[in-house]
Short mmCIF file of C-alpha atoms in Angstrom, two decimals:
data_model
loop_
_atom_site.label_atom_id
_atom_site.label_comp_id
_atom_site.label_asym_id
_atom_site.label_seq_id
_atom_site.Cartn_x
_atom_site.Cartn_y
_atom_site.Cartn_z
CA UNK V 1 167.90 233.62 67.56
CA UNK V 2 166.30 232.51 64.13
CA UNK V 3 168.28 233.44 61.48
CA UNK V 4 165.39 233.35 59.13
CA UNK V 5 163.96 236.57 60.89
CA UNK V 6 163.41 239.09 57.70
CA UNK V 7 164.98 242.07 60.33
CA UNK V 8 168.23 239.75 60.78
CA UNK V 9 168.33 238.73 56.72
CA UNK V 10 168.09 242.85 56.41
CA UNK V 11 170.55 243.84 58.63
CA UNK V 12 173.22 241.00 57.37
CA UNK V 13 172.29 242.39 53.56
CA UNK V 14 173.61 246.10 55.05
CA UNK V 15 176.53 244.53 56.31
CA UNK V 16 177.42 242.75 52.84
CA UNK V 17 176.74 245.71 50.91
CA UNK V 18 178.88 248.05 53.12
CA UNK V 19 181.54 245.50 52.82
CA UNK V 20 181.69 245.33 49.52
CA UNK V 21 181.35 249.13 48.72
CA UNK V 22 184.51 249.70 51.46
CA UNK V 23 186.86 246.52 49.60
CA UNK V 24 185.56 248.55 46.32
CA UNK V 25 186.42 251.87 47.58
CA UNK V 26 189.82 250.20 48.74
CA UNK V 27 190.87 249.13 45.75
CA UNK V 28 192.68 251.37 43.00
CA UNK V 29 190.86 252.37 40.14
CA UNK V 30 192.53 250.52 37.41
CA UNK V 31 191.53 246.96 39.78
CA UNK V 32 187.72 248.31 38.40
CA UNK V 33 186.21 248.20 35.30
CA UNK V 34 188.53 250.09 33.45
CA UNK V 35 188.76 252.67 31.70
CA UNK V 36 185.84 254.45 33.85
CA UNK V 37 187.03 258.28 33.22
CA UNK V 38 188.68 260.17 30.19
CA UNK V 39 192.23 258.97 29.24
CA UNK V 40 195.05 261.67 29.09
CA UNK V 41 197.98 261.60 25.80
CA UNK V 42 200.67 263.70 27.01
CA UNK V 43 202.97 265.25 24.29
CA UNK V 44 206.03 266.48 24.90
CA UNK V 45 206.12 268.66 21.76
CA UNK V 46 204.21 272.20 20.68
CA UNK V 47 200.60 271.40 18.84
CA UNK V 48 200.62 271.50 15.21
CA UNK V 49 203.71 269.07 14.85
CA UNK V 50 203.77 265.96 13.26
CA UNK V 51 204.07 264.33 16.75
CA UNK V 52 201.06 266.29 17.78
CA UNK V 53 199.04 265.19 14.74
CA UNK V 54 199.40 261.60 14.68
CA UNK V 55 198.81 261.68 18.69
CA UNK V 56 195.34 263.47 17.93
CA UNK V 57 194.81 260.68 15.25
CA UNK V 58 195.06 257.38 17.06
CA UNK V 59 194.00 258.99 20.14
CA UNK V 60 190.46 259.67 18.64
CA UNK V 61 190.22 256.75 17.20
CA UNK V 62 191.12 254.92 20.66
CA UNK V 63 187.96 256.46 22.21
CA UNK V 64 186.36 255.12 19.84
CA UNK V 65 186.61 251.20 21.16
CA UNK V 66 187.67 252.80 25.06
CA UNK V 67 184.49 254.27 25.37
CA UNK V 68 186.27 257.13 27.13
CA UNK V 69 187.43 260.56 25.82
CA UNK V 70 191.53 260.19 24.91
CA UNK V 71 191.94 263.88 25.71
CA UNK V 72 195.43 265.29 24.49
CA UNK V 73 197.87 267.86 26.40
CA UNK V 74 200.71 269.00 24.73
CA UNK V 75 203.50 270.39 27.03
CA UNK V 76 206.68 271.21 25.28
CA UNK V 77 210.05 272.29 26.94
CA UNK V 78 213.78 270.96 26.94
CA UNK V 79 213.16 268.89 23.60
CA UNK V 80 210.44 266.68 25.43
CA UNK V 81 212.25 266.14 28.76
CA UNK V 82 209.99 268.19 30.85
CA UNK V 83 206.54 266.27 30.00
CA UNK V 84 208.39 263.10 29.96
CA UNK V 85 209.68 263.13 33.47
CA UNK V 86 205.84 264.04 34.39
CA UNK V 87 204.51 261.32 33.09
CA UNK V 88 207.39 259.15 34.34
CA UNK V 89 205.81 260.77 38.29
CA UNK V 90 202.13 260.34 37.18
CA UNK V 91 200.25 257.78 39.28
CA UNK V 92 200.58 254.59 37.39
CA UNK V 93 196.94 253.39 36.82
CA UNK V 94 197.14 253.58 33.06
CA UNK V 95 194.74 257.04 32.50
CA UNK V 96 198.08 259.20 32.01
CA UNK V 97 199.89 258.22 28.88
CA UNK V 98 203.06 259.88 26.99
CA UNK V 99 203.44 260.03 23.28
CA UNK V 100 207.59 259.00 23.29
CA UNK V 101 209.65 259.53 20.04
CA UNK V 102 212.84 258.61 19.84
CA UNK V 103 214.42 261.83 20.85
CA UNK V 104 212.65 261.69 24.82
CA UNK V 105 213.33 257.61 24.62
CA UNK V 106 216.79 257.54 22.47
CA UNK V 107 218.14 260.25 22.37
CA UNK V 108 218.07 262.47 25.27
CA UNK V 109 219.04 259.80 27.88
CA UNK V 110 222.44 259.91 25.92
CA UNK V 111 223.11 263.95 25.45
CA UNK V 112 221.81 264.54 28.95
CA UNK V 113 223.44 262.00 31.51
CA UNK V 114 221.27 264.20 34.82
CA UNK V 115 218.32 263.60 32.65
CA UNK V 116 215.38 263.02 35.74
CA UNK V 117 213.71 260.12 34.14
CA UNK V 118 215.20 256.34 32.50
CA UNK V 119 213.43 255.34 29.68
CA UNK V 120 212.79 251.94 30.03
CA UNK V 121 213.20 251.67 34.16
CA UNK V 122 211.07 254.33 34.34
CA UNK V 123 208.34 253.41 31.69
CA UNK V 124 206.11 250.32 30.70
CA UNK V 125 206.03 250.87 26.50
CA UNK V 126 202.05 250.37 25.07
CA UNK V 127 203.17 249.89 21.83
CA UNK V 128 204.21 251.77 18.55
CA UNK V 129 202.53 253.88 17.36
CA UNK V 130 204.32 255.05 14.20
CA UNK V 131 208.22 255.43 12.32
CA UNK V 132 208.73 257.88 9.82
CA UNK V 133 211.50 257.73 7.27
CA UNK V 134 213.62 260.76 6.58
CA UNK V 135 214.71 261.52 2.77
CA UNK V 136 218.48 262.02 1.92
CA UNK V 137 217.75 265.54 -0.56
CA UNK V 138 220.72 267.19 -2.44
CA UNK V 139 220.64 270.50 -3.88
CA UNK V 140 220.07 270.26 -7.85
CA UNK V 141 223.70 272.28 -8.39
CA UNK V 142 225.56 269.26 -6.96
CA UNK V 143 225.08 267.36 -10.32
CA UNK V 144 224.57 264.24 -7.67
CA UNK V 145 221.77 261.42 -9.27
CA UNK V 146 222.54 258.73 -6.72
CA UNK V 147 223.75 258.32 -3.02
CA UNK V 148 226.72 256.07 -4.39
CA UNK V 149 227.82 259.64 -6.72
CA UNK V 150 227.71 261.46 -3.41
CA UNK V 151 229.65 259.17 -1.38
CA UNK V 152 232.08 259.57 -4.61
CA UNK V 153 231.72 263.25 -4.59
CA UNK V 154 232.32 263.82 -0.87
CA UNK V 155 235.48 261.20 -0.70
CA UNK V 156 236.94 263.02 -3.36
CA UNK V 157 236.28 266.62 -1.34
CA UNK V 158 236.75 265.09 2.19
CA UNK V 159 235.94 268.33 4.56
CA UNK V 160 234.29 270.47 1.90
CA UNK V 161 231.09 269.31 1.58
CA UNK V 162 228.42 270.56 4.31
CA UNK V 163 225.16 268.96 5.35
CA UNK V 164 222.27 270.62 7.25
CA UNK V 165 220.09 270.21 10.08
CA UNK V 166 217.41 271.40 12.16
CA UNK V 167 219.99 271.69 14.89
CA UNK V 168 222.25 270.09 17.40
CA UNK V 169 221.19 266.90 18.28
CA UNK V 170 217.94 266.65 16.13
CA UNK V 171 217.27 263.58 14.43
CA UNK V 172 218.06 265.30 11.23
CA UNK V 173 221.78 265.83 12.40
CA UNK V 174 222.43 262.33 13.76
CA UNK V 175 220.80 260.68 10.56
CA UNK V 176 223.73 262.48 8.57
CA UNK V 177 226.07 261.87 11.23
CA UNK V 178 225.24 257.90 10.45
CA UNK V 179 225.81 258.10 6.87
CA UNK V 180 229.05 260.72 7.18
CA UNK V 181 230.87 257.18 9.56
CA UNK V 182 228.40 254.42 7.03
CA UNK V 183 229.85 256.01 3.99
CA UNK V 184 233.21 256.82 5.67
CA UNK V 185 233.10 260.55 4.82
CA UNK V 186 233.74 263.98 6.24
CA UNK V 187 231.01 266.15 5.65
CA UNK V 188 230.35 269.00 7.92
CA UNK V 189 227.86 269.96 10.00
CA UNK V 190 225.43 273.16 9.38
CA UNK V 191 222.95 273.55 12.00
CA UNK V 192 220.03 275.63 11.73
CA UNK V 193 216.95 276.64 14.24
CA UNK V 194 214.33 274.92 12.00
CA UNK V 195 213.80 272.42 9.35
CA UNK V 196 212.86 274.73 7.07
CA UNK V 197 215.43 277.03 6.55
CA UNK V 198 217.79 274.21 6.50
CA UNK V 199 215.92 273.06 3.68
CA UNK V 200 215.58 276.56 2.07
CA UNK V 201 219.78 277.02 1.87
CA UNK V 202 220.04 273.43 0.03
CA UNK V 203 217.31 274.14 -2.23
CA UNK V 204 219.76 277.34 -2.89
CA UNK V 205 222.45 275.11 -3.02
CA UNK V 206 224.62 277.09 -0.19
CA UNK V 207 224.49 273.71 1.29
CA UNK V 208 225.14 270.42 -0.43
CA UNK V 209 222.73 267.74 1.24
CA UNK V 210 220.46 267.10 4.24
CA UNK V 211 218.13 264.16 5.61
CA UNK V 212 214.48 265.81 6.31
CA UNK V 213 211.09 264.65 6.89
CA UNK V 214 209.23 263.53 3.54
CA UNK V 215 206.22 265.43 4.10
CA UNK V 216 208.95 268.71 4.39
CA UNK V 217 210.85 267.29 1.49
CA UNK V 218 208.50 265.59 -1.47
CA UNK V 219 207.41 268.99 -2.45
CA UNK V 220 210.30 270.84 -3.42
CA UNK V 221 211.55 267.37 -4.67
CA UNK V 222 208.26 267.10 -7.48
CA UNK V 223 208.73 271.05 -8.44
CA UNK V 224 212.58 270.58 -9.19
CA UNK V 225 214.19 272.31 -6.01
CA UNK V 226 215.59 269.59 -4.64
CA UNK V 227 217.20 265.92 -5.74
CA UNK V 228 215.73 262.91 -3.66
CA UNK V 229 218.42 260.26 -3.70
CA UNK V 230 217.04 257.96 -0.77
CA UNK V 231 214.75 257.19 2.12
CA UNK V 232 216.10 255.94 5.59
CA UNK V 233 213.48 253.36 6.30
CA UNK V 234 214.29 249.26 5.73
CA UNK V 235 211.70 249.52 3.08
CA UNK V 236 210.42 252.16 0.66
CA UNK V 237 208.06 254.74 1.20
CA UNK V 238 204.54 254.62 -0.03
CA UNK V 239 204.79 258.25 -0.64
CA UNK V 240 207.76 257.83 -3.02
CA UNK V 241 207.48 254.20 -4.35
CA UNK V 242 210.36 255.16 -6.50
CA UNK V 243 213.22 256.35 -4.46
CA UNK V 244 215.42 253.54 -3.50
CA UNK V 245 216.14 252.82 0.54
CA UNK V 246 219.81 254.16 1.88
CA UNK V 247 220.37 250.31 2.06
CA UNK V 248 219.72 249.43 -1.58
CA UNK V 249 222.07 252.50 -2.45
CA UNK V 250 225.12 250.72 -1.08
CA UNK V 251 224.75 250.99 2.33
CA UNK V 252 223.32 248.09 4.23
CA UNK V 253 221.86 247.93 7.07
CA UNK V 254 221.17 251.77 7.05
CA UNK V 255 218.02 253.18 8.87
CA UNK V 256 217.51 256.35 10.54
CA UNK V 257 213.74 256.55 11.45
CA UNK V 258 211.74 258.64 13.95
CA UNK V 259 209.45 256.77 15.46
CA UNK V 260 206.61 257.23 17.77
CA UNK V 261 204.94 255.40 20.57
CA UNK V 262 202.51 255.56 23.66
CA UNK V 263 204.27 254.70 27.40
CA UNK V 264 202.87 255.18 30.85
CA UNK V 265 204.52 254.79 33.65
CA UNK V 266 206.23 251.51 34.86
CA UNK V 267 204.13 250.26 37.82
CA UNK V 268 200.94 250.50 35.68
CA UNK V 269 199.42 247.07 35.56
CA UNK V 270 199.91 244.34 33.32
CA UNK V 271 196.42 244.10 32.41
CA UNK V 272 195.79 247.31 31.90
CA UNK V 273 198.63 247.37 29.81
CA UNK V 274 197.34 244.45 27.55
CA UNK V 275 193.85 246.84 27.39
CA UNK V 276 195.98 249.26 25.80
CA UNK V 277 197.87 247.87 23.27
CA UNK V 278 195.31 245.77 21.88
CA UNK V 279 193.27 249.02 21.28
CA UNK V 280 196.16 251.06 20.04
CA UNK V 281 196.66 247.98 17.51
CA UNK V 282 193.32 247.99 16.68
CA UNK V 283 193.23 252.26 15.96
CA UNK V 284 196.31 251.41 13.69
CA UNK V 285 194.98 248.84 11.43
CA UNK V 286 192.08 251.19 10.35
CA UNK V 287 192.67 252.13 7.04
CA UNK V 288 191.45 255.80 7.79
CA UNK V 289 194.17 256.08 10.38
CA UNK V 290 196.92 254.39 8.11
CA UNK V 291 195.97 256.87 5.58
CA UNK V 292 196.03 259.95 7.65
CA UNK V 293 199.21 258.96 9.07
CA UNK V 294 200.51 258.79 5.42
CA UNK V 295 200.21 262.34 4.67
CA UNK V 296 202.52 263.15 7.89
CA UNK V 297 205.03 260.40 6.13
CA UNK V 298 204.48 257.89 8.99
CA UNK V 299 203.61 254.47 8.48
CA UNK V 300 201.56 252.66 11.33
CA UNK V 301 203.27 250.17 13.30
CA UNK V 302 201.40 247.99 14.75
CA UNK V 303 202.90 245.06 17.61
CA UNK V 304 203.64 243.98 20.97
CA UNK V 305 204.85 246.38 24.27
CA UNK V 306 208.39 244.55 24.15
CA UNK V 307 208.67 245.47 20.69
CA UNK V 308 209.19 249.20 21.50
CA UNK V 309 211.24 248.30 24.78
CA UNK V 310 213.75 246.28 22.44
CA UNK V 311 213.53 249.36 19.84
CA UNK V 312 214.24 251.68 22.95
CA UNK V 313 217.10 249.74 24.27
CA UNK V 314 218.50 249.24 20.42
CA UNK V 315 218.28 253.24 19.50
CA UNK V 316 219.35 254.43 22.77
CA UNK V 317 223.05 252.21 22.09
CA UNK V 318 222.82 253.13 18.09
CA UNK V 319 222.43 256.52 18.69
CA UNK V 320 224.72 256.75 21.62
CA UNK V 321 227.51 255.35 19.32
CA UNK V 322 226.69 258.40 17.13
CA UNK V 323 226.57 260.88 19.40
CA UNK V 324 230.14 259.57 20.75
CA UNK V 325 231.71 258.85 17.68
CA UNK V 326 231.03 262.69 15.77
CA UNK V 327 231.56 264.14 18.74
CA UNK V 328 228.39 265.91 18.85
CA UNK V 329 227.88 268.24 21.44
CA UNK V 330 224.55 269.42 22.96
CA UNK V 331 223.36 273.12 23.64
#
């Protein structure tokens, strides 16, 4: 036969082309050019939230440099559990991502031991996304100016003095739990359903102190409601430049942060992995972003995938000594 016969050259050209489309069609999507469809950000809390807002943010701005829509579903239910353990099932090719926070990574692996999901068995972390500081407010009839007075205050009233929280659990109640054994004191415990009237009986001063967002909290601290004594980051807040850290009040080491940070599920590759984080970095050094964050109180937080694995493995065992140590008990 002569293999330079244009029929035989055709035919073997079909044959190469077929092959390659079937390998192609063989191979997962993520093994492509990737991403080639819209992106999904799962979070596990009700739109309108600060979780929901800064997920909107960098997720826009991710598009951006994707060149795919980051299109974002919120599905709340058992404090985050329920969209986490979806996303934990979700196939792993990196177009299905959760927003965690440290209550569906830290905390909830501790209160619920049948919890479906691990967090870091389970999940391969992006990156950070975001922390955000609480503030330690007091209510103005306390006659408290510092966080050292209050420790004073509440050692000399051990059992009187009562703290509130936007229930069981909740950030807010563990970051007080922290300071009660930090400060070695015995306030108690005043849950509420929301943040807000938490915040409204200290402003009356029917409750002596609570640790609340700063976006919640900077308000009624400017008009005169409220005392700010602290934030409960490592470093100060940009939003209150002048309001020490818990740690420069006399308590080092102290930090009770919510963070924030994108996951997908473990078996995801590595390279599309590395894809993400590098544009999730790149969405969080844009000034607009950093700015926008601000005004929710978060601060971007830029870095590695292993960086939030270590932070997940650190807060699940820091909060887990809390949760143990008060006693707390989840509803």
């Amino acid at each position: 036969m002569n293999l330079r016969q244009p029929h035989y050259r055709q035919v073997m050209r079909r044959r190469s082309v077929l092959g390659l489309a079937v390998v192609l069609a063989a191979m997962p999507a993520w093994a492509q050019t990737f991403p080639a469809k819209p992106l999904r950000l799962v979070v596990p809390f009700a739109a309108g939230g600060s979780t929901d807002v800064v997920a909107r943010l960098v997720g826009q701005k991710m598009a951006e440099s994707l060149g795919q829509p980051v299109l974002v579903e919120n599905r709340p239910g058992a404090a985050g559990a329920i969209a986490t353990d979806q996303v934990a099932k979700a196939p792993a090719d990196g177009y299905t991502l959760l927003m965690a926070t440290t209550s569906t990574h830290a905390i909830l692996p501790v209160a619920n031991p049948k919890l479906p999901y691990d967090p870091v068995r389970d999940f391969a972390s992006i990156g950070l996304v975001a922390r955000a500081p609480n503030v330690l407010v007091v209510s103005p009839a306390l006659q408290v100016n510092t966080v050292k007075e209050l420790v004073a205050l509440a050692k000399s009233r051990p059992g009187q003095l009562s703290f509130a929280s936007s229930g069981n659990g909740t950030i807010t109640h563990l970051v007080a739990e922290l300071f009660n054994s930090s400060a070695g004191v015995q306030a108690v415990h005043v849950p509420y359903k929301t943040g807000v009237q938490a915040l409204t009986d200290v402003v009356s001063g029917q409750v002596a102190f609570q640790f609340d967002s700063i976006v919640w909290t900077l308000p009624q601290v400017r008009a005169g409601k409220l005392k700010g004594l602290a934030v409960t980051g490592l470093t100060r807040s940009a939003l209150a430049p002048d309001l020490p850290t818990m740690a420069e009040s006399g308590l080092p080491g102290f930090e009770g942060v919510t963070w924030f940070g994108f996951a997908v599920p473990a078996a995801t590759p590595k390279n599309v992995v590395a894809r993400l984080n590098a544009e999730l970095n790149r969405a969080l050094q844009s000034r607009d972003v950093q700015d926008r964050m601000a005004a929710q109180g978060a601060e971007a937080a830029p870095g590695r995938p292993e960086d939030m694995t270590k932070l997940v493995r650190e807060d699940t065992a820091k909060w887990g000594k809390v949760i143990r140590d008060a006693g707390v008990k989840f509803e």
